[in-house]
Coordinates of C-alpha atoms in Angstrom, one line a residue:
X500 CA 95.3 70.3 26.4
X501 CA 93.0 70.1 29.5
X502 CA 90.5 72.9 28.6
X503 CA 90.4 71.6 24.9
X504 CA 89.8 67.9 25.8
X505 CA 86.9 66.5 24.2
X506 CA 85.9 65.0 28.0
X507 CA 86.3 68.2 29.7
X508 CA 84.3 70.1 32.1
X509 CA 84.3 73.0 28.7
X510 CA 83.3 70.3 25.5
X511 CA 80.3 69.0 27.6
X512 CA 79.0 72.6 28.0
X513 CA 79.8 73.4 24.3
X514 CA 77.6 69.9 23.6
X515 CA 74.7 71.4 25.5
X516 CA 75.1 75.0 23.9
X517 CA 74.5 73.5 20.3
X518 CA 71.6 71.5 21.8
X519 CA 70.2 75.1 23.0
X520 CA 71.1 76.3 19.5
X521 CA 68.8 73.2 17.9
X522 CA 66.2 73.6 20.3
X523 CA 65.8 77.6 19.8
X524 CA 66.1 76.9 16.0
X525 CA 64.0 73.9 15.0
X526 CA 64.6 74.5 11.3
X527 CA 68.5 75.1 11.5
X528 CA 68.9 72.4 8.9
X529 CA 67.0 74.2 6.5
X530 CA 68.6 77.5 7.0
X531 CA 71.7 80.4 5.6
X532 CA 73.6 80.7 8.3
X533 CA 76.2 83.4 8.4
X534 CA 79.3 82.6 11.4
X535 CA 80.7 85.9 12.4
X536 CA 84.5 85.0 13.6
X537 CA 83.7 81.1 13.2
X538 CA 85.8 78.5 11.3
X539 CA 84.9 75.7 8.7
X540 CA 86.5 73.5 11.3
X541 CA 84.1 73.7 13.9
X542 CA 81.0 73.0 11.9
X543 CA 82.8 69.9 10.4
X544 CA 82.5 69.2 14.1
X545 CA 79.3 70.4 15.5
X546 CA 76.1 68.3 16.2
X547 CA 74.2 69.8 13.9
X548 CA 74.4 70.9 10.2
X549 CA 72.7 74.3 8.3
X550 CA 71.3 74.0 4.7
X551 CA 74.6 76.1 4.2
X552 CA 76.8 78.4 6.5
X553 CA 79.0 81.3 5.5
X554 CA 81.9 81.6 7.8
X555 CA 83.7 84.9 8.4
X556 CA 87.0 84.9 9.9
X557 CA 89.4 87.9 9.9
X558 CA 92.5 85.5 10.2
X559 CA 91.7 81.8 9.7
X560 CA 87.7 80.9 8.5
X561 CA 89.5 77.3 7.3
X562 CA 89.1 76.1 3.9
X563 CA 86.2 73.7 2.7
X564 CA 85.6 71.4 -0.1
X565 CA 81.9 71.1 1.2
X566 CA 79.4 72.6 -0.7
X567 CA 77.4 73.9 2.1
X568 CA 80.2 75.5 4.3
X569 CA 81.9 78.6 2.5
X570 CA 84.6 80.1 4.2
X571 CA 85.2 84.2 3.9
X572 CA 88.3 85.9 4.7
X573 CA 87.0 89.2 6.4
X574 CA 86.3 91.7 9.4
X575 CA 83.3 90.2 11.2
X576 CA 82.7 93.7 12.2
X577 CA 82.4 94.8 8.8
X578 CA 80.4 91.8 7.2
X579 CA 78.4 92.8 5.0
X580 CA 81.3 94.3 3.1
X581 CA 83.5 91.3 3.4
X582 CA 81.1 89.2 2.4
X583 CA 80.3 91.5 -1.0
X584 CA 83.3 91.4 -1.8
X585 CA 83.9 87.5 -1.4
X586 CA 80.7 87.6 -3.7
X587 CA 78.3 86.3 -1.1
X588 CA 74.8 87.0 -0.1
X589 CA 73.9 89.8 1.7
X590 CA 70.8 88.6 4.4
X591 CA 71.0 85.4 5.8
X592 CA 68.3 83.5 8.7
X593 CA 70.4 83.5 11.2
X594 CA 73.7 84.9 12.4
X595 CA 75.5 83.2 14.7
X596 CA 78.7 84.2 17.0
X597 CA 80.5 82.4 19.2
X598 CA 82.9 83.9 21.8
X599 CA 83.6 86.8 18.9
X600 CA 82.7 89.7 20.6
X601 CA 84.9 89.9 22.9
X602 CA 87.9 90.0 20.9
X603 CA 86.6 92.7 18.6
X604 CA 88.5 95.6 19.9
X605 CA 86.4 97.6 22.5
X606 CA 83.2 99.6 22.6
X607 CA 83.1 101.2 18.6
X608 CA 83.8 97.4 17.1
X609 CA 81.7 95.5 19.3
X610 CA 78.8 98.4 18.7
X611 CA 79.8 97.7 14.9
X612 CA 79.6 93.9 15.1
X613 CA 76.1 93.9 16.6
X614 CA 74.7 96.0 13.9
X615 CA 76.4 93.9 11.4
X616 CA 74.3 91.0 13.1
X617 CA 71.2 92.6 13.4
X618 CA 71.4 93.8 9.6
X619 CA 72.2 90.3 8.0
X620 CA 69.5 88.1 9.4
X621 CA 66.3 88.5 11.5
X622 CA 67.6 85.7 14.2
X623 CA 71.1 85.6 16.0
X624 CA 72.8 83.9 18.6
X625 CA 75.6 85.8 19.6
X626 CA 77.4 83.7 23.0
X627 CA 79.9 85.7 25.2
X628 CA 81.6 84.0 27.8
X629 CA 80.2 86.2 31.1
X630 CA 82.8 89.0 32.3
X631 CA 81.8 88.6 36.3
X632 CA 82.3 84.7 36.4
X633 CA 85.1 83.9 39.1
X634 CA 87.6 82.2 36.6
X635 CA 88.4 83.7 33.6
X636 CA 87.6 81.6 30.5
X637 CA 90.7 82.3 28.1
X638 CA 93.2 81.1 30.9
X639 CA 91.4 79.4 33.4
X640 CA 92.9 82.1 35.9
X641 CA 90.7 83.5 38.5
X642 CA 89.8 86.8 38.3
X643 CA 92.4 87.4 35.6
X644 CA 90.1 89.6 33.9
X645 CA 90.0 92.0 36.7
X646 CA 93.7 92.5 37.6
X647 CA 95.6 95.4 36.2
X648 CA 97.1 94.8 32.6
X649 CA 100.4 94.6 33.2
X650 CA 99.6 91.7 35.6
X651 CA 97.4 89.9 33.3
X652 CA 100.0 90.1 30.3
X653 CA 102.3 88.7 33.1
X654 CA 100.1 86.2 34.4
X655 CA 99.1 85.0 30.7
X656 CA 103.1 84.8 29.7
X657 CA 103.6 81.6 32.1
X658 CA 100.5 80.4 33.1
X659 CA 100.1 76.7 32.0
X660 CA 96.4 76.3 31.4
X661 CA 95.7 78.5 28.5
X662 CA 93.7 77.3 25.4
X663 CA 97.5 78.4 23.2
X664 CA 100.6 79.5 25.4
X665 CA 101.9 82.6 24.1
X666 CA 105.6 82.4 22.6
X667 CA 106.6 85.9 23.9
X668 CA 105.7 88.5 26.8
X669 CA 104.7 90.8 23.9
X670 CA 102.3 88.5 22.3
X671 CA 101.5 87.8 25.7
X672 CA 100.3 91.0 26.3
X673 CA 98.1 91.3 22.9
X674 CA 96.3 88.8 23.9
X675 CA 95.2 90.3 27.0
X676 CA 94.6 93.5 25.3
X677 CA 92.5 91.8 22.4
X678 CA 90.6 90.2 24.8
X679 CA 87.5 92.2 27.1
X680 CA 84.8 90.7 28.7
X681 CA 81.5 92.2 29.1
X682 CA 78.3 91.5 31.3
X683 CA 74.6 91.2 30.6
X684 CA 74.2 95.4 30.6
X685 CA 76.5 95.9 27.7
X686 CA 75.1 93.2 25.1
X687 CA 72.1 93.9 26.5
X688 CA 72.8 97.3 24.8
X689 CA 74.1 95.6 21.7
X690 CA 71.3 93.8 21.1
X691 CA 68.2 96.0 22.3
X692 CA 64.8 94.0 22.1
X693 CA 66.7 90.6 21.9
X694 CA 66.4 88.3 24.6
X695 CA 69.6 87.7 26.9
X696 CA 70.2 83.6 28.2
X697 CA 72.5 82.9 30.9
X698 CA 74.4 79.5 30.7
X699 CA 75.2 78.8 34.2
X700 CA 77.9 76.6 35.7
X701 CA 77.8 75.5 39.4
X702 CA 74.7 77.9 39.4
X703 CA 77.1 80.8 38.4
X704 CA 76.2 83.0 35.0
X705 CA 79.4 81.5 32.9
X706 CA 78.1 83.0 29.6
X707 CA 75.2 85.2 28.2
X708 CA 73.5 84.9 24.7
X709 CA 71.8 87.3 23.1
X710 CA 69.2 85.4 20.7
X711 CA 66.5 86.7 18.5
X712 CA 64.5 83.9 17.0
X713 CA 62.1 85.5 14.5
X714 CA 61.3 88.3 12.3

């Protein structure tokens, strides 16, 4: 598909994030990393490579026969329990998130998923793409995210540029519900004390980052 095209406009900005990520994080390679709502997948595929990452994935963390990627079936936004129970460790040296929190289910998760964060590791990246940017990122719809539900559900049910075309209005519309952007205020309240990047595109905040790089 167009937005999932390893030459588009969306991979080259995902190449730059993880060059962000190495750049903030010198010593990645040597690290525990713990991917809240990851997949093994994706680190098979990304630039760079962690002493070991624990990946925890409510539906689908991927299976591994690598020794440094672990996959954990679990609640993101209850981690730490997940990951007790899949025998894990409990801190890590970094927690990282990609376009997670959004999904979570509203205010109470997303306030529960930042404290799992904050608890596991001293450092976190936690990306979410940026609620106010003209074209929403899930569909590639402008201003999706700010038309009334039924709309959106509507809009999501036959529009032909979303990263997986729902097979039915009613999944159509649990997509839209499962899926709430937020702006720089709220993970700034998520994430008190942490620092909050803006990845810009045509000069417009496209995603925010909240990022804590030490102790």
């Amino acid at each position: 598909m167009l937005v999932d095209s390893p030459t588009s406009v969306g991979a080259r900005r995902r190449a730059r994030r993880w060059e962000l990520v190495a750049e903030r994080f010198p010593d990645l390679s040597r690290m525990e990393v713990v991917d809240l709502g990851g997949t093994a997948e994706a680190w098979r595929r990304a630039p760079v490579r962690p002493a070991r990452v624990t990946v925890v994935n409510l539906f689908e963390p991927g299976a591994a026969d690598e020794s440094w990627i672990v996959p954990v079936t679990g609640d993101a936004c209850a981690a730490r329990e997940a990951l007790r129970t899949a025998g894990q460790g409990q801190r890590y040296d970094l927690v990282f998130s990609n376009s997670l929190i959004e999904h979570v289910g509203g205010h109470a998760q997303r306030a529960a998923l930042a404290a799992e964060a904050r608890e596991l590791a001293p450092r976190h990246w936690v990306q979410t793409p940026y609620r106010y940017f003209p074209v929403e990122p899930h569909w590639l719809f402008p201003g999706l995210q700010f038309l009334p539900m039924g709309l959106r559900a509507r809009v999501a049910a036959a529009w032909p540029m979303a990263h997986t075309k729902p097979g039915s209005a009613a999944q159509a519309m649990s997509e839209v519900q499962w899926t709430e952007l937020i702006g720089v205020a709220e993970l700034r309240a998520y994430f008190p004390g942490s620092q909050i990047l803006r990845e810009r595109a045509f000069g417009v905040t496209k995603s925010i980052v909240a990022v804590a790089d030490g102790p």
